[in-house]
Short mmCIF file of C-alpha atoms in Angstrom, two decimals:
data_model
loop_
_atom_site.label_atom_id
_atom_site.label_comp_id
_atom_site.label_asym_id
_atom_site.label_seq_id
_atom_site.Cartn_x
_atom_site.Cartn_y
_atom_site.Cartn_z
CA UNK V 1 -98.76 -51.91 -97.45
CA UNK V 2 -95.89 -50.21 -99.14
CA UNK V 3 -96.17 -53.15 -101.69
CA UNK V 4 -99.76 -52.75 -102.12
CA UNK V 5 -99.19 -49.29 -102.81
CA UNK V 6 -96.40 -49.64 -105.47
CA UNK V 7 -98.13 -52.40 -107.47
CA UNK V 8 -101.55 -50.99 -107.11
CA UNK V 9 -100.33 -47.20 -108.58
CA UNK V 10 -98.77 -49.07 -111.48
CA UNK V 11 -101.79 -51.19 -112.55
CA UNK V 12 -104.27 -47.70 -112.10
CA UNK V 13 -102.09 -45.44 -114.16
CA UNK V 14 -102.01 -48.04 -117.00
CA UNK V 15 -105.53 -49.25 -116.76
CA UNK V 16 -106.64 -45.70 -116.75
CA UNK V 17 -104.65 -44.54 -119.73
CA UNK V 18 -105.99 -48.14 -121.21
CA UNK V 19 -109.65 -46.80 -120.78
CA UNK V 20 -108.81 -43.47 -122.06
CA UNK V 21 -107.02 -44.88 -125.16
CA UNK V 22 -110.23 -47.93 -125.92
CA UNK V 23 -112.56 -45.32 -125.25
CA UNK V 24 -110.99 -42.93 -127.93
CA UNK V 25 -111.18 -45.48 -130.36
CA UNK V 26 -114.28 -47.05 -129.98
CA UNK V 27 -115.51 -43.41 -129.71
CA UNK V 28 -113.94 -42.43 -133.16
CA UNK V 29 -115.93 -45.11 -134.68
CA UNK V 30 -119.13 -44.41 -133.31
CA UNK V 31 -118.85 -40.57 -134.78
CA UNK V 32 -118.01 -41.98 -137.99
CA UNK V 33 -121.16 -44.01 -137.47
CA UNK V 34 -122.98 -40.95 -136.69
CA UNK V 35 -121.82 -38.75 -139.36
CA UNK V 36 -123.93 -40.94 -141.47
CA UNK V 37 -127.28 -39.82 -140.34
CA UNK V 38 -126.22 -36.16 -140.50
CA UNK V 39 -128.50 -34.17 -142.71
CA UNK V 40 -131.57 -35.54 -141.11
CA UNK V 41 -133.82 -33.06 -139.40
CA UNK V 42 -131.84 -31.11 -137.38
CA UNK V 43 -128.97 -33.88 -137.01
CA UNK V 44 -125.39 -32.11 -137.76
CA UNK V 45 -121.87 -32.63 -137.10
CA UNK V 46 -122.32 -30.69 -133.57
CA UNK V 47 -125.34 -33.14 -132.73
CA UNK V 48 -123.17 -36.13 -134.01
CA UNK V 49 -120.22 -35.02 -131.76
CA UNK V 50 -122.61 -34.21 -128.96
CA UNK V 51 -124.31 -37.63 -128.76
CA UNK V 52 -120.73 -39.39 -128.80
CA UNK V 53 -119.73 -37.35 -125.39
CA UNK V 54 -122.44 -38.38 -123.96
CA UNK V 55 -122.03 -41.80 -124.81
CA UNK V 56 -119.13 -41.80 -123.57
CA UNK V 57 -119.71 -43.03 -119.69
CA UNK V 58 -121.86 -46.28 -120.74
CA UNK V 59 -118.77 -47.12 -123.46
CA UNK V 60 -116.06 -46.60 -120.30
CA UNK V 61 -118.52 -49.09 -118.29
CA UNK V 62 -118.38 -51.67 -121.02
CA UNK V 63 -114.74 -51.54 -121.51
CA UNK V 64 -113.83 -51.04 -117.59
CA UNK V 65 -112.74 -55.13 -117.27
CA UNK V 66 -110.79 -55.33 -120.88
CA UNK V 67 -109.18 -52.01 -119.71
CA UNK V 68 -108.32 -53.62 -116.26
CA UNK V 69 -106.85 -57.14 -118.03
CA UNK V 70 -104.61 -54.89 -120.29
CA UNK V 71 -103.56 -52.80 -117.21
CA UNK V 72 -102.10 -55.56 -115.19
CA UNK V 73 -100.82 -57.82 -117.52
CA UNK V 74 -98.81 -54.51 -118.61
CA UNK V 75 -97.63 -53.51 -115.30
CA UNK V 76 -96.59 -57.28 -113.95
CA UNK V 77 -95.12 -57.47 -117.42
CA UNK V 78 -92.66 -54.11 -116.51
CA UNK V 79 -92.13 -55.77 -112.97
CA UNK V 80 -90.81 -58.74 -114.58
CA UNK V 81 -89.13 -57.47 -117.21
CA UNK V 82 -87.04 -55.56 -114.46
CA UNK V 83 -86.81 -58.17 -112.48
CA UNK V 84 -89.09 -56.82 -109.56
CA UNK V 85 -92.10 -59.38 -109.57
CA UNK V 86 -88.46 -61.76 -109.02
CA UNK V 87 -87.46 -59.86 -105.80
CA UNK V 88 -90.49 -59.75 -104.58
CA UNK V 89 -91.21 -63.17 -104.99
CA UNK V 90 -87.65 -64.17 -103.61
CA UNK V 91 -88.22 -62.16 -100.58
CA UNK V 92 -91.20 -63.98 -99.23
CA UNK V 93 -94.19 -62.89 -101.27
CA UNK V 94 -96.55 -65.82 -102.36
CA UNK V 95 -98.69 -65.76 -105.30
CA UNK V 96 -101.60 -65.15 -102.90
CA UNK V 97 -100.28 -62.14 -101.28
CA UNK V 98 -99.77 -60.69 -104.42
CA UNK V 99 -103.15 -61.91 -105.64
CA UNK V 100 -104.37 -60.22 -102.57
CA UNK V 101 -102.56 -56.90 -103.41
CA UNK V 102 -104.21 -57.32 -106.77
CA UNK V 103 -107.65 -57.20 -105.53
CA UNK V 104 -106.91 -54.25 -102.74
CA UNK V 105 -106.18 -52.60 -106.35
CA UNK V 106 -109.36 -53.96 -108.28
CA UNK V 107 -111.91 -52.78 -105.29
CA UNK V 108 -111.15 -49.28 -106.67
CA UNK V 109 -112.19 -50.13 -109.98
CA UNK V 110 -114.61 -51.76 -108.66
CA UNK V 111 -115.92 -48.54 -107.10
CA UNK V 112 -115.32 -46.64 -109.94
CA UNK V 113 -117.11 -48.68 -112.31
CA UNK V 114 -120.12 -48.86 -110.29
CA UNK V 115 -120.10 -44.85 -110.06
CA UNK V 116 -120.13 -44.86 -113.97
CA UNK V 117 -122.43 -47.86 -114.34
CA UNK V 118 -125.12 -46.90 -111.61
CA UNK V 119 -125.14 -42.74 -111.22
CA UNK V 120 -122.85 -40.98 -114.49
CA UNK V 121 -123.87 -43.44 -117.55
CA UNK V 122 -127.64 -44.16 -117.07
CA UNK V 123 -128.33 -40.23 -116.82
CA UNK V 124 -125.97 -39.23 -120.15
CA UNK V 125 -127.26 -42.44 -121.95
CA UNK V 126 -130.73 -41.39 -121.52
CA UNK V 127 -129.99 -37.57 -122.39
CA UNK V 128 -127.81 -38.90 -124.98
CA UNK V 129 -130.78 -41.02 -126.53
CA UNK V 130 -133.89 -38.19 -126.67
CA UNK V 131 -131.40 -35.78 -127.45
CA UNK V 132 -130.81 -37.57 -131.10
CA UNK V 133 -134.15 -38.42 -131.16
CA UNK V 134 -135.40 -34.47 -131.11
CA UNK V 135 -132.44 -33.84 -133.80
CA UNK V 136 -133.64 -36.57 -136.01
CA UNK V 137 -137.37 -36.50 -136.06
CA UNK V 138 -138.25 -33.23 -134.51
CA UNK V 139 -140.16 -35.17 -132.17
CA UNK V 140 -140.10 -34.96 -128.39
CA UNK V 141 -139.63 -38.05 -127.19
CA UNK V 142 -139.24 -40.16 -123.75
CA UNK V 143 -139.25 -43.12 -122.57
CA UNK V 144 -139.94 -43.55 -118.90
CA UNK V 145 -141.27 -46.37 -116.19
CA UNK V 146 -144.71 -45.85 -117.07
CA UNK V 147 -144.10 -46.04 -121.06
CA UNK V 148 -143.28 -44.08 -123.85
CA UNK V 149 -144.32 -40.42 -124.39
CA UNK V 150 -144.60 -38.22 -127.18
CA UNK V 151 -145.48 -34.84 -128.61
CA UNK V 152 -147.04 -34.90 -131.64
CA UNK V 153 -148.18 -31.06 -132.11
CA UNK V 154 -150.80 -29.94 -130.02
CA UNK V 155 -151.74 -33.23 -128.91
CA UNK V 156 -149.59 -35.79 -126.26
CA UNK V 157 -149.34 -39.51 -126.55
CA UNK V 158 -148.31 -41.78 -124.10
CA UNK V 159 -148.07 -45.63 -125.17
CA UNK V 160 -147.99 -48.00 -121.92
CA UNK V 161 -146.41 -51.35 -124.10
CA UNK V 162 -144.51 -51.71 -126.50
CA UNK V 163 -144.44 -55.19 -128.35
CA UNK V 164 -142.03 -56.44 -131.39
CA UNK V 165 -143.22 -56.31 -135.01
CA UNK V 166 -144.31 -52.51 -134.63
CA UNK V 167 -147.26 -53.18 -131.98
CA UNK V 168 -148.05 -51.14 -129.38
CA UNK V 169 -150.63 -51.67 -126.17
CA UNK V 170 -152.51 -49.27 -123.92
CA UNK V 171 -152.29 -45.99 -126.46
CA UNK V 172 -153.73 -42.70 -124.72
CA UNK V 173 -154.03 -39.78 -126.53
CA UNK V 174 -154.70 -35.99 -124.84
CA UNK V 175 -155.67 -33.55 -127.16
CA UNK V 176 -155.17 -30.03 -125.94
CA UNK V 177 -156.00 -26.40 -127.76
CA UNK V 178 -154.39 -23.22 -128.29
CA UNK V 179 -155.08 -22.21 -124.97
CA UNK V 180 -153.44 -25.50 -123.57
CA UNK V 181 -157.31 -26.90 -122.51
CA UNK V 182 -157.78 -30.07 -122.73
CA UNK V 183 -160.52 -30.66 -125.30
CA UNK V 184 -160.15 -34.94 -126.02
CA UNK V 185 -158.77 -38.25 -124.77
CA UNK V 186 -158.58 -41.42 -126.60
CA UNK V 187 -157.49 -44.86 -124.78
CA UNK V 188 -156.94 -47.59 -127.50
CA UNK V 189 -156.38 -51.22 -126.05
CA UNK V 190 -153.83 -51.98 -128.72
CA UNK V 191 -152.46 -50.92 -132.32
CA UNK V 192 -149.81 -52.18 -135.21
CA UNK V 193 -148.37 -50.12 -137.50
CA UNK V 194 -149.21 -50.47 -140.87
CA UNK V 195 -148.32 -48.41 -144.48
CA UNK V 196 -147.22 -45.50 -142.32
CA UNK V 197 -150.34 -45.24 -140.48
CA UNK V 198 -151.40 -46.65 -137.07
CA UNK V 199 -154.74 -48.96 -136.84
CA UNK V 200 -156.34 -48.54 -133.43
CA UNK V 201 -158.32 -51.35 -131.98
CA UNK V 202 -160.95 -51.35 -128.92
CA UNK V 203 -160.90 -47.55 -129.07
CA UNK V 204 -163.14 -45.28 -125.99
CA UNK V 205 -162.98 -41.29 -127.06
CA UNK V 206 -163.82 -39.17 -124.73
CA UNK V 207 -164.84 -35.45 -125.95
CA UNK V 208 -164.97 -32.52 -123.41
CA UNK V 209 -166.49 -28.68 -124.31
CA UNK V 210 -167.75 -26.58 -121.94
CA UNK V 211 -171.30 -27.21 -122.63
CA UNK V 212 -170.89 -31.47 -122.22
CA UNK V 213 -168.78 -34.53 -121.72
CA UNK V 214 -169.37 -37.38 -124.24
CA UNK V 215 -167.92 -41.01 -124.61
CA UNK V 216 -168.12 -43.11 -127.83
CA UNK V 217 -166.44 -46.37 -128.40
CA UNK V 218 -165.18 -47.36 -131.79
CA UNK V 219 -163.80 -50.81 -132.88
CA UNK V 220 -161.35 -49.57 -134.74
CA UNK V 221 -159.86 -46.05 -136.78
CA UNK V 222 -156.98 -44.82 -138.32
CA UNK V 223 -154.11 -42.48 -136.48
CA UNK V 224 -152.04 -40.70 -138.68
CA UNK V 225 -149.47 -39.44 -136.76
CA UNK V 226 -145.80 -38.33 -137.24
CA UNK V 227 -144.79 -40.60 -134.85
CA UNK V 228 -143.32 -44.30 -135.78
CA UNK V 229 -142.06 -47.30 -134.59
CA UNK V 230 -137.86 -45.95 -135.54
CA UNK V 231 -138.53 -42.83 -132.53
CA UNK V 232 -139.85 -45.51 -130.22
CA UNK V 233 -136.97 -47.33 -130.56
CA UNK V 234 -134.03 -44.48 -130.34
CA UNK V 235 -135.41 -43.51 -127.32
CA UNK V 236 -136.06 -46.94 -125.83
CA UNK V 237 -132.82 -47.39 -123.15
CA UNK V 238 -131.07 -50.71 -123.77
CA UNK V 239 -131.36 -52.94 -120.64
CA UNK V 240 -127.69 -52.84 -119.98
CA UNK V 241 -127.76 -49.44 -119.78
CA UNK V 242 -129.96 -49.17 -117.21
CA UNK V 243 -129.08 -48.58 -113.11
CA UNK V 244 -129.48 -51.78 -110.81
CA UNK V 245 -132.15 -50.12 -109.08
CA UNK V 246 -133.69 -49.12 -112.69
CA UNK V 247 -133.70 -52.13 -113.53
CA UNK V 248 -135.39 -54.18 -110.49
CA UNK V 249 -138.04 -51.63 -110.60
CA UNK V 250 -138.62 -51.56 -114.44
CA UNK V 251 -138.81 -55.73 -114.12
CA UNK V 252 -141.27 -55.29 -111.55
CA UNK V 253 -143.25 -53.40 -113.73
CA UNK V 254 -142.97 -55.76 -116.70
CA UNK V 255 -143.81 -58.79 -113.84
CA UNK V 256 -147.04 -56.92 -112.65
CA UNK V 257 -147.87 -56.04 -116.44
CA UNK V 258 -147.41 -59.33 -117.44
CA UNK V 259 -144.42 -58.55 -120.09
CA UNK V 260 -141.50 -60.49 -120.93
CA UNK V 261 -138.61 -59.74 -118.64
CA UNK V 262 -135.88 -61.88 -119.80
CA UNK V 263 -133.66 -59.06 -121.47
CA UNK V 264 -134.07 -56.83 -118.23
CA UNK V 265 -133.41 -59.86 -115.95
CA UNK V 266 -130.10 -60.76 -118.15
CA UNK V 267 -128.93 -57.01 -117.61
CA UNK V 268 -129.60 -56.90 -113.90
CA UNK V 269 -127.04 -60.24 -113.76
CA UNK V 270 -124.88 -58.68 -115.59
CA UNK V 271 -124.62 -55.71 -113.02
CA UNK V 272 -124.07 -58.07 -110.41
CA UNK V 273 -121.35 -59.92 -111.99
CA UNK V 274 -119.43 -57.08 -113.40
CA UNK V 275 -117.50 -56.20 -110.34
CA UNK V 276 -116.60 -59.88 -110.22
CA UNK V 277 -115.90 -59.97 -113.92
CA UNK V 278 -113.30 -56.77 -113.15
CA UNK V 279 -110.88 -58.37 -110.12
CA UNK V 280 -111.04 -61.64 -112.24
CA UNK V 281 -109.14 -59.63 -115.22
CA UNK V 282 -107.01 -58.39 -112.79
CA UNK V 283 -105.82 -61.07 -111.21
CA UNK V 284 -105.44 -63.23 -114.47
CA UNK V 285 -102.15 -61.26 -114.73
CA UNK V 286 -100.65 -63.38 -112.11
CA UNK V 287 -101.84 -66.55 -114.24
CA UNK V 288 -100.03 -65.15 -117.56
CA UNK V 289 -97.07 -63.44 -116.37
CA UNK V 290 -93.86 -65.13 -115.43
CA UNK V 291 -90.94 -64.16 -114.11
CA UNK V 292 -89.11 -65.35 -117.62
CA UNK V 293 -85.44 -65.15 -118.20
CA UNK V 294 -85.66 -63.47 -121.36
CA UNK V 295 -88.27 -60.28 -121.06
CA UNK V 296 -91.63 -60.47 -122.93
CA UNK V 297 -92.31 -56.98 -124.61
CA UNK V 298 -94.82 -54.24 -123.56
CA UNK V 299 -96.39 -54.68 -126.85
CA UNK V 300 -97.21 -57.89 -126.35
CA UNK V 301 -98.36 -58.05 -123.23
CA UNK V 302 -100.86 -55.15 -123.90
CA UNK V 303 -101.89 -57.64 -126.78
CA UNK V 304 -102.44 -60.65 -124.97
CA UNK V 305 -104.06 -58.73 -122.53
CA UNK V 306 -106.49 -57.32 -125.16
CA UNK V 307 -107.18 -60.24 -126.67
CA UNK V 308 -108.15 -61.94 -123.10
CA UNK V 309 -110.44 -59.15 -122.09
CA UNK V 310 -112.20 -58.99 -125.46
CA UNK V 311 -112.43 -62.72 -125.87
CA UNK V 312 -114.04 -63.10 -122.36
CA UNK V 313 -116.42 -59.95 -123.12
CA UNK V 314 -117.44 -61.89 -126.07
CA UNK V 315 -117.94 -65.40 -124.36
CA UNK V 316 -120.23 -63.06 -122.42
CA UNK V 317 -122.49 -61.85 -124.94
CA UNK V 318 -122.47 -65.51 -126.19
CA UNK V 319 -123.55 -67.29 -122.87
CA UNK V 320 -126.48 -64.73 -122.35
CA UNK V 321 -127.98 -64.76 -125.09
CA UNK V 322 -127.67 -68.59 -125.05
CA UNK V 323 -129.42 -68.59 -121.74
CA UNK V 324 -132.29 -66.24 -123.46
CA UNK V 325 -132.62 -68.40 -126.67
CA UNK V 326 -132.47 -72.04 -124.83
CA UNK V 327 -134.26 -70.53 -121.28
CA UNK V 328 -131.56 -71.13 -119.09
CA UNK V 329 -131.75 -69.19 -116.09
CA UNK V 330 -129.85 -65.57 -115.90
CA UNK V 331 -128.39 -65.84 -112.84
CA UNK V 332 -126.17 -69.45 -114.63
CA UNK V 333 -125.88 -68.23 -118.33
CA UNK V 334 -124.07 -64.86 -117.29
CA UNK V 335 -122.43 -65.92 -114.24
CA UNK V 336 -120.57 -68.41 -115.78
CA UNK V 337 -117.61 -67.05 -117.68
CA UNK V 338 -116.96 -65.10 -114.73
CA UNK V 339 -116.76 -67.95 -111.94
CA UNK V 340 -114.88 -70.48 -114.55
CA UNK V 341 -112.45 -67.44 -114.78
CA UNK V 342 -112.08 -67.46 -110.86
CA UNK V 343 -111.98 -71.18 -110.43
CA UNK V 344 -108.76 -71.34 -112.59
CA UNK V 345 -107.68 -68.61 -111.21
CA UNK V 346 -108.47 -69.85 -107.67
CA UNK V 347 -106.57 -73.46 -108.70
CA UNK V 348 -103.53 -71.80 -110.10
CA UNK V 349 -103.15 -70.35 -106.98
CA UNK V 350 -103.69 -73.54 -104.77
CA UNK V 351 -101.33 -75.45 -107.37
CA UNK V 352 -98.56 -73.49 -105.72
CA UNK V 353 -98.64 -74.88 -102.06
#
């Protein structure tokens, strides 16, 4: 216990001030990014800084098992380098106790990172998202479970599917008045962008005044609207970003609707694994660090333990998108990084008896 204690506090306090330090970085970047659409609508420097806070829980999520690799590689490292991880392996502690201590330590970032990942990140990714949508286009925007919606002046649009190469399915369009009465409603099976305009096809308008209701169906007409395919996209939510239980219900949706799910099904793997993915970096450190005779520096153990986490976060990336392109199921293509990663750690372990 008293072990568990001493290694664990070690491997939180530099995996935490790993996070914070990753996160600064990446987050510098992403402002300079930023900065870049300034000028735009409403989009300043205050917006710019604004949508990089928010950010800000979905980049700690992403960075959570590279912060976690770097964290215990550095804090076996100091143990060996002061001869500690030696008296406490002379003393009677096997490399599975201590791989054991390890993962008493990852369950916390474990239960961390799902906090961020499932509750703090999908909310602020979200707000971050329509908040530079507004900024840019002076459009409110929003992308929910049952589709896109959008204000376009007096009138509200709400677009059920939304297909690559600008096309859109299932278009309604409420038309209100000054006094906020609804006065028209037009459903349009399906519609492409095209020269800045939208063409609606398989169109059904309904007109309503106080004296009569009337229907008329057109085959097609042009929609000039302010809205375009760029604010559907800045306010669409990247799979990954989504909650587990966002997810299963948004591929539900897609099932029932008859919509490709393979992105949404990649991301909901991807949740699953992660906690896996996390106690995997962790215990890698017992893999990597010795108890040498001549001590290995803190700088290069931080490095080694960067370059592990962001090698397997790209191998990641790789393998699903792999699976996508080649149809190989989800559940293989993004699990497998992450139980290669155990097996060897599981057999360096073993080796030892």
């Amino acid at each position: 216990m008293i072990l568990d204690r001493y290694i664990g506090k070690n491997i939180l306090l530099i995996s935490l001030l790993a996070l914070f330090s990753l996160v600064a970085i990446f987050s510098f970047f992403s402002l300079v990014d930023q900065l870049d659409d300034t000028g735009q609508g409403n989009y300043g420097v205050l917006e710019a800084i604004q949508y990089v806070l928010l950010t800000i829980p979905r980049l700690s999520y992403e960075l959570f098992p590279i912060a976690t690799v770097i964290g215990s590689m550095a804090a076996l490292g100091m143990l060996a380098n002061s001869s500690e991880l030696a008296v406490i392996r002379t003393s009677g502690v096997s490399r599975i106790q201590l791989a054991v201590s390890l993962i008493k330590t990852g369950l916390i970032f474990v239960v961390i990172s799902m906090l961020i990942g499932e509750v703090i990140a999908p909310i602020s990714e979200q707000a971050a998202q329509q908040k530079r949508s507004v900024a840019l286009t002076k459009q409110i925007a929003l992308k929910t479970k049952n589709g896109f919606w959008s204000r376009d002046g007096d009138s509200y649009i709400n677009i059920r599917k939304i297909l690559p190469g600008d096309r859109v399915e299932e278009i309604y369009i409420y038309d209100f008045d000054e006094d906020h009465q609804l006065i028209s409603s037009i459903r349009a099976k399906h519609a492409e962008y095209d020269q800045d305009r939208w063409i609606l096809h398989d169109i059904m308008k309904t007109e309503i005044s106080e004296q009569q209701v009337t229907s008329n169906h057109y085959e097609t007409a042009e929609w000039e609207a302010l809205l375009n395919p760029e604010v559907i996209e800045m306010v669409t939510i990247k799979p990954r970003y989504l909650s587990i239980h966002g997810l299963i219900n948004y591929i539900n949706y897609l099932k029932a609707n008859n919509q490709s799910s393979k992105l949404y099904v990649q991301a909901f793997w991807s949740k699953i694994v992660n906690p896996f993915a996390i106690i995997a970096m962790i215990l890698l450190a017992i893999c990597v660090v010795k108890c040498e005779a001549r001590p290995v520096g803190l700088g290069q153990r931080v490095f080694i333990g960067a370059l592990i986490g962001v090698s397997f976060h790209l191998v990641n990336q790789v393998t699903g998108h792999l699976g996508i392109v080649y149809g190989i199921p989800s559940f293989i293509s993004v699990t497998l990084p992450t139980i290669l990663v155990l097996s060897y750690i599981a057999y360096s372990l073993v080796k030892e008896y």
